[in-house]
Amino acid sequence: IRIYEFLQQFRSTGERIIALNDFRSMLGIENKYKQFRDLNKILIKPCVDELNKKSDLAVTVETIKKGRTVVALHFRFKEDKQIKMTI
């Protein structure tokens, strides 16, 4: 829900880049998931999948790296015109 609310703030632009540390702070998980692969596997991918299935946004996320280290996330999203149906 926090990620959805965060993306709604930037609905007019359709994209947002956020530093990884700021993203962790926003979610209140500064001391959890120290390695990005854990954060991505446990939190980011499931959240993006759920947003795509259940919300009015079509969301993609890309990583921004400095060398081999992920330093930021680039969220791209647009309004999804398809009607979501729950079964």
XYZ file of C-alpha atoms in Angstrom:
87
model
C 0.000 0.000 0.000
C 2.850 2.400 0.759
C 4.393 1.823 -2.652
C 1.027 2.444 -4.320
C 0.585 5.697 -2.380
C 4.137 6.706 -3.260
C 3.518 6.113 -6.967
C 0.194 7.971 -6.874
C 2.086 11.145 -5.910
C 3.874 11.023 -9.267
C 0.963 9.854 -11.398
C 1.224 12.847 -13.753
C 4.856 12.089 -14.680
C 4.513 8.306 -14.889
C 7.932 7.632 -13.439
C 9.964 8.104 -10.303
C 13.572 7.431 -9.381
C 14.276 6.896 -5.702
C 17.575 6.136 -3.987
C 17.636 2.702 -2.392
C 18.319 4.140 1.080
C 15.377 6.546 0.729
C 13.165 3.671 -0.429
C 14.097 1.643 2.643
C 13.439 4.645 4.909
C 10.069 5.278 3.287
C 9.027 1.706 4.071
C 10.583 1.746 7.547
C 12.929 -1.164 6.817
C 16.329 0.516 7.169
C 17.796 -2.411 9.112
C 16.186 -5.263 7.154
C 17.133 -6.867 3.852
C 20.680 -5.507 3.745
C 21.381 -7.287 0.456
C 19.423 -6.022 -2.513
C 18.677 -9.499 -3.824
C 16.743 -10.252 -0.621
C 14.868 -6.952 -0.766
C 14.026 -7.556 -4.407
C 12.930 -11.172 -3.965
C 10.937 -10.732 -0.759
C 9.502 -7.242 -1.135
C 9.844 -5.443 -4.469
C 8.883 -8.156 -6.982
C 5.856 -9.413 -5.008
C 4.637 -5.831 -4.482
C 4.983 -4.924 -8.155
C 3.211 -8.153 -9.165
C 0.369 -7.416 -6.752
C 0.077 -3.808 -7.948
C -0.135 -5.003 -11.542
C -2.841 -7.533 -10.680
C -4.982 -5.531 -8.273
C -4.503 -1.813 -8.898
C -5.243 0.659 -11.637
C -1.521 1.019 -12.411
C 0.752 -0.967 -14.705
C 4.119 -0.833 -12.914
C 7.656 -1.772 -13.913
C 10.796 -1.269 -11.879
C 14.397 -1.099 -13.057
C 17.574 -0.928 -11.025
C 20.145 1.836 -11.311
C 23.643 0.651 -10.539
C 26.928 2.256 -9.662
C 29.428 -0.391 -10.623
C 27.914 -3.653 -9.414
C 25.953 -2.080 -6.570
C 22.284 -1.135 -6.883
C 21.922 2.484 -5.731
C 18.416 3.434 -6.886
C 15.135 2.148 -8.257
C 13.409 3.546 -11.332
C 9.660 3.022 -11.188
C 7.708 3.478 -14.417
C 3.974 3.268 -14.339
C 0.898 4.176 -16.284
C -2.788 3.934 -15.775
C -4.034 0.480 -16.672
C -7.332 0.782 -18.509
C -8.223 -2.904 -18.158
C -10.817 -3.714 -15.557
C -9.396 -5.914 -12.800
C -11.555 -8.855 -11.826
C -11.146 -10.971 -8.741
C -12.091 -14.611 -8.982
